[in-house]
Each structure stands twice: as C-alpha cells, then as structure tokens.
Short mmCIF file of C-alpha atoms and ligand atoms in Angstrom, two decimals:
data_model
loop_
_atom_site.label_atom_id
_atom_site.label_comp_id
_atom_site.label_asym_id
_atom_site.label_seq_id
_atom_site.Cartn_x
_atom_site.Cartn_y
_atom_site.Cartn_z
CA UNK A 295 -0.05 -0.03 -0.03
CA UNK A 296 1.18 3.49 -0.78
CA UNK A 297 1.98 5.44 2.39
CA UNK A 298 0.57 8.91 1.94
CA UNK A 299 1.92 10.08 5.26
CA UNK A 300 5.60 10.06 4.06
CA UNK A 301 7.42 12.85 2.40
CA UNK A 302 10.45 11.42 0.50
CA UNK A 303 13.48 13.64 -0.07
CA UNK A 304 16.63 12.85 -2.03
CA UNK A 305 19.69 14.98 -1.29
CA UNK A 306 19.54 18.13 0.74
CA UNK A 307 19.49 21.83 -0.22
CA UNK A 308 22.73 22.09 1.72
CA UNK A 309 24.59 19.97 -0.74
CA UNK A 310 23.66 22.26 -3.62
CA UNK A 311 25.36 25.18 -1.86
CA UNK A 312 28.99 24.13 -2.63
CA UNK A 313 27.86 22.86 -6.01
CA UNK A 314 27.42 19.13 -5.56
CA UNK A 315 25.07 19.17 -8.49
CA UNK A 316 25.60 15.67 -9.89
CA UNK A 317 22.37 13.90 -10.62
CA UNK A 318 22.39 11.07 -8.03
CA UNK A 319 18.77 9.79 -8.34
CA UNK A 320 16.82 8.84 -11.38
CA UNK A 321 13.29 10.15 -12.02
CA UNK A 322 12.14 6.56 -12.01
CA UNK A 323 13.58 6.08 -8.50
CA UNK A 324 11.99 9.39 -7.36
CA UNK A 325 8.58 8.38 -8.66
CA UNK A 326 8.73 5.04 -6.93
CA UNK A 327 8.21 7.25 -3.84
CA UNK A 328 5.47 9.42 -5.18
CA UNK A 329 3.21 10.70 -7.93
CA UNK A 330 3.62 14.29 -6.92
CA UNK A 331 6.91 16.28 -6.37
CA UNK A 332 9.45 18.98 -7.15
CA UNK A 333 13.17 18.97 -7.82
CA UNK A 334 15.93 20.13 -10.12
CA UNK A 335 18.11 18.28 -12.70
CA UNK A 336 21.82 17.68 -12.76
CA UNK A 337 23.70 20.94 -12.86
CA UNK A 338 20.48 22.64 -11.66
CA UNK A 339 19.00 21.89 -15.01
CA UNK A 340 15.62 23.55 -14.85
CA UNK A 341 12.80 23.14 -12.36
CA UNK A 342 10.84 19.91 -12.06
CA UNK A 343 7.13 19.77 -11.21
CA UNK A 344 5.30 16.45 -10.90
CA UNK A 345 1.53 16.60 -10.59
CA UNK A 346 -0.87 13.52 -11.14
CA UNK A 347 2.10 11.38 -11.99
CA UNK A 348 3.22 13.49 -14.91
CA UNK A 349 6.84 14.76 -14.56
CA UNK A 350 7.64 18.04 -16.29
CA UNK A 351 10.77 20.06 -16.40
CA UNK A 352 10.60 23.77 -17.19
CA UNK A 353 14.00 24.69 -18.67
CA UNK A 354 15.81 28.07 -18.80
CA UNK A 355 14.42 28.62 -22.33
CA UNK A 356 10.86 28.50 -20.90
CA UNK A 357 10.10 25.12 -22.46
CA UNK A 358 8.16 22.43 -20.74
CA UNK A 359 9.66 18.96 -21.25
CA UNK A 360 8.03 15.67 -20.28
CA UNK A 361 10.80 13.88 -18.49
CA UNK A 362 12.02 10.36 -19.15
CA UNK A 363 12.80 7.76 -16.42
CA UNK A 364 16.57 8.18 -16.74
CA UNK A 365 16.59 11.92 -16.02
CA UNK A 366 18.81 12.47 -12.93
CA UNK A 367 18.35 14.87 -10.01
CA UNK A 368 20.68 16.04 -7.21
CA UNK A 369 17.72 17.15 -5.08
CA UNK A 370 14.03 16.30 -5.10
CA UNK A 371 10.92 15.73 -3.05
CA UNK A 372 8.06 13.32 -3.82
CA UNK A 373 5.00 11.87 -2.12
CA UNK A 374 1.81 10.05 -2.96
CA UNK A 375 -1.01 12.54 -3.26
CA UNK A 376 -3.86 12.42 -0.80
CA UNK A 377 -4.93 16.05 -0.42
CA UNK A 378 -7.89 17.32 1.53
CA UNK A 379 -9.64 20.52 0.43
CA UNK A 380 -9.36 23.10 3.30
CA UNK A 381 -10.78 26.10 1.53
CA UNK A 382 -10.79 28.53 -1.38
CA UNK A 383 -8.76 31.56 -2.08
CA UNK A 384 -9.62 34.65 -4.03
CA UNK A 385 -7.42 37.72 -4.63
CA UNK A 386 -4.76 36.20 -2.42
CA UNK A 387 -1.10 37.16 -2.42
CA UNK A 388 1.66 34.97 -1.03
CA UNK A 389 1.16 36.17 2.54
CA UNK A 390 -2.62 35.33 2.40
CA UNK A 391 -1.75 31.98 0.82
CA UNK A 392 0.71 31.13 3.62
CA UNK A 393 -1.69 32.29 6.34
CA UNK A 394 -4.52 30.11 4.90
CA UNK A 395 -2.19 27.11 4.39
CA UNK A 396 -1.05 27.40 8.00
CA UNK A 397 -4.71 27.69 9.00
CA UNK A 398 -4.02 30.97 10.86
CA UNK A 399 -1.08 29.63 12.93
CA UNK A 400 2.31 31.30 12.76
CA UNK A 401 4.16 28.11 11.85
CA UNK A 402 3.92 24.32 11.85
CA UNK A 403 6.09 21.69 13.40
CA UNK A 404 5.69 19.10 10.67
CA UNK A 405 6.09 18.89 6.90
CA UNK A 406 3.05 19.35 4.68
CA UNK A 407 2.17 19.90 1.09
CA UNK A 408 -0.31 22.33 -0.50
CA UNK A 409 -1.96 22.32 -3.91
CA UNK A 410 -3.76 25.37 -5.25
CA UNK A 411 -5.64 24.73 -8.47
CA UNK A 412 -7.12 27.74 -10.16
CA UNK A 413 -6.47 31.01 -11.94
CA UNK A 414 -3.51 33.20 -11.08
CA UNK A 415 -3.78 36.86 -11.92
CA UNK A 416 0.08 37.05 -11.71
CA UNK A 417 2.75 34.39 -11.85
CA UNK A 418 6.51 34.95 -11.81
CA UNK A 419 8.80 31.92 -12.03
CA UNK A 420 12.46 31.18 -12.60
CA UNK A 421 14.40 28.35 -14.11
CA UNK A 422 18.16 27.98 -13.59
CA UNK A 423 20.55 27.64 -16.61
CA UNK A 424 22.06 24.15 -16.57
CA UNK A 425 25.72 24.24 -15.65
CA UNK A 426 28.26 21.60 -16.50
CA UNK A 427 31.19 20.09 -14.52
CA UNK A 428 33.08 21.46 -12.68
CA UNK A 429 29.87 22.80 -11.15
CA UNK A 430 29.64 26.31 -9.67
CA UNK A 431 28.30 27.12 -6.21
CA UNK A 432 24.56 27.48 -5.74
CA UNK A 433 24.98 31.27 -5.35
CA UNK A 434 26.83 31.55 -8.69
CA UNK A 435 24.50 29.23 -10.61
CA UNK A 436 21.37 30.86 -9.15
CA UNK A 437 22.50 34.13 -10.71
CA UNK A 438 22.21 32.46 -14.15
CA UNK A 439 18.49 32.13 -14.20
CA UNK A 440 15.69 32.98 -16.56
CA UNK A 441 12.61 34.78 -15.25
CA UNK A 442 9.19 34.20 -16.66
CA UNK A 443 5.98 36.06 -16.09
CA UNK A 444 2.34 35.51 -16.94
CA UNK A 445 -1.04 37.12 -16.21
CA UNK A 446 -4.37 35.34 -15.79
CA UNK A 447 -2.98 31.91 -16.15
CA UNK A 448 -4.72 28.65 -15.10
CA UNK A 449 -2.66 26.10 -13.43
CA UNK A 450 -1.47 24.27 -10.32
CA UNK A 451 0.73 25.61 -7.55
CA UNK A 452 2.51 22.80 -5.67
CA UNK A 453 4.15 23.75 -2.32
CA UNK A 454 6.09 21.92 0.36
CA UNK A 455 6.26 23.43 3.78
CA UNK A 456 9.28 22.62 6.00
CA UNK A 457 9.58 23.59 9.69
CA UNK A 458 12.29 26.16 10.39
CA UNK A 459 14.34 23.50 12.27
CA UNK A 460 14.91 21.73 8.90
CA UNK A 461 16.42 24.76 7.08
CA UNK A 462 19.48 23.28 5.35
CA UNK A 463 17.94 19.94 4.70
CA UNK A 464 15.19 21.85 2.99
CA UNK A 465 14.10 25.48 2.65
CA UNK A 466 12.42 26.64 5.84
CA UNK A 467 8.85 27.68 5.19
CA UNK A 468 7.22 27.28 1.80
CA UNK A 469 8.95 26.01 -1.36
CA UNK A 470 6.58 26.70 -4.28
CA UNK A 471 6.57 25.37 -7.86
CA UNK A 472 4.02 26.03 -10.62
CA UNK A 473 2.77 24.34 -13.70
CA UNK A 474 0.28 26.02 -16.08
CA UNK A 475 -2.53 23.85 -17.53
CA UNK A 476 -1.41 24.71 -21.03
CA UNK A 477 2.36 24.35 -20.04
CA UNK A 478 2.97 28.02 -21.08
CA UNK A 479 4.76 28.77 -17.83
CA UNK A 480 6.15 26.86 -14.86
CA UNK A 481 9.03 26.37 -12.55
CA UNK A 482 10.21 27.70 -9.19
CA UNK A 483 7.87 30.51 -8.05
CA UNK A 484 9.28 33.89 -7.17
CA UNK A 485 6.03 35.74 -6.83
CA UNK A 486 2.32 35.21 -7.45
CA UNK A 487 -1.18 36.41 -6.98
CA UNK A 488 -4.16 34.05 -6.85
CA UNK A 489 -7.28 35.24 -8.57
CA UNK A 490 -9.43 32.28 -7.63
CA UNK A 491 -8.45 28.74 -6.55
CA UNK A 492 -9.02 25.76 -4.28
CA UNK A 493 -6.70 25.16 -1.49
CA UNK A 494 -5.74 21.50 -0.69
CA UNK A 495 -3.52 20.31 2.07
CA UNK A 496 -1.71 17.05 2.94
CA UNK A 497 0.10 16.68 6.24
CA UNK A 498 3.04 14.23 6.67
CA UNK A 499 4.07 12.54 9.82
CA UNK A 500 7.31 11.14 8.37
CA UNK A 501 10.22 12.60 6.45
CA UNK A 502 12.25 9.95 4.58
CA UNK A 503 15.63 11.59 3.98
CA UNK A 504 17.69 9.74 1.37
CA UNK A 505 21.38 10.63 0.79
CA UNK A 506 23.53 10.06 -2.31
CA UNK A 507 25.83 7.55 -0.64
CA UNK A 508 27.21 6.27 -3.96
CA UNK A 509 28.51 9.66 -4.80
CA UNK A 510 32.14 9.95 -3.62
CA UNK A 511 32.18 13.66 -3.99
CA UNK A 512 29.25 14.01 -1.56
CA UNK A 513 30.60 11.46 0.88
CA UNK A 514 34.01 13.13 1.02
CA UNK A 515 32.89 16.79 1.06
CA UNK A 516 33.64 18.81 4.20
CA UNK A 517 30.58 20.97 4.76
CA UNK A 518 32.26 22.78 7.65
CA UNK A 519 34.52 24.51 5.13
CA UNK A 520 31.59 25.94 3.23
CA UNK A 521 30.33 29.50 3.55
CA UNK A 522 27.21 30.03 5.71
CA UNK A 523 25.00 27.32 4.21
CA UNK A 524 21.76 28.60 5.82
CA UNK A 525 22.02 32.11 4.37
CA UNK A 526 23.22 30.81 1.04
CA UNK A 527 19.97 28.76 0.75
CA UNK A 528 17.82 31.64 1.85
CA UNK A 529 19.37 33.87 -0.76
CA UNK A 530 19.14 31.41 -3.65
CA UNK A 531 15.73 29.91 -2.83
ZN1 ZN B 33 12.38 25.18 -6.39
#
C-alpha cells in the first residue's frame, strides 16, 4: 500500500550550496516514492514539477519537457497525493496563501504539502540555466537564471512546507513550484497572486531523507568549510 503520510526527499538543499550538483537519483527512483513532487536536474537543469504522475521540467528557455525515467536529479521531493480541500482563495497574495495554508497559525512543526488549483492573476517563475562540470556554487549558478511572467494563467501551484528547524535539509517555510494547464509557464515560483483557486493540504508524519551515498564527492565533502549554508539557501531559494 502507498503510504501517503511520508514525504520522501533525495539529497539536501545544503549539498547544492557548494555545487554538488551531480544527478544522483533517477526520475524513475523518485517516482517510486510518489506521484507528486518537485526538484531540479543535474547541474540545476531547470525546475521539475510532478502533478498527477506527470513529470515536467521547465528549462531556462521556458520550455516544458516531459521527463524520461533516466533523467537524474541532485535534489528532489516526492510523495503520494492524498490532499484534503481546506478552503478556497480569491485575490490572495503569497502572505494570504501562507496564512490560509497554516490555517491561521504562525508556523507548523511538521512537513506538509499544498496544492492550489485555479487562476492566477500574476505568476513569476524562474528556471536555472544548466551548468556543467566542474559545477559552480549555488549562489553563482542561481544568478544564471531565466525569469518568466504571466497574467491570468490557469494552473497548479505545488508547495512543500518545512519547519524552520529543517532549514538546510530543505528550505524553511514554503517552497513553491508552478505548472500552467497549457504548459505555457512553470518552474520555481518567485512571486504570485491568486485570482481564484481551491486550497488543498496534505500533512506528513514522516520525512524519509535519502542521501547520495554512492557519490564519492558528496561522501568526502567537508561541509564545515563551506560559507554560511543557511544564508546561502535563503538567498538562492
Ligand atoms: Zn524550487
């Protein structure tokens, strides 16, 4: 039976900071742990959004590509969808979205996921330009990104919430990706405004953290020598 209480994560955001960007998990392996998810490709190759079992990558050219099983990722999340509708949103900015997702509380001590399906009066996303070996740091690669904007676009916002305590393993707070119904825009969300949408939530009681143990570079890396990982993640994400 598929366990819908588990959030699976491969890699950590911390390993992206010094540029450990080798794809260490295949899409097929990721999707064995879920039909819904987000991630990035090797060398921060675009932004991955998986909804209803369909894995799309939005690349830095603004193109949506249906991914094959052998696509590799240095960092990704997935889970099996079992969302419950908790409300609707209209004319909501990101603060209103976060407040509604947290059901009025200032924060939450466990991981959860949110889906908003509807019409977005504004959507601003980014997709990083794929880098090749030797990989740059996250800060340097994140500067090489394409920005996309759309108005009145129908689609799905997929968000993962991580408690502050897990900043480093993930991004503390909300990590939002988007996919337009017509695939005209998608990727990592920088800003948005919801015109009208349904708000669905799925709470996890378990985080399954998987590490790239077969990657020597990762296993031998000394994270103590890196710059301030926490602030590097906050800046880039
Ligand atoms: Zn992202």
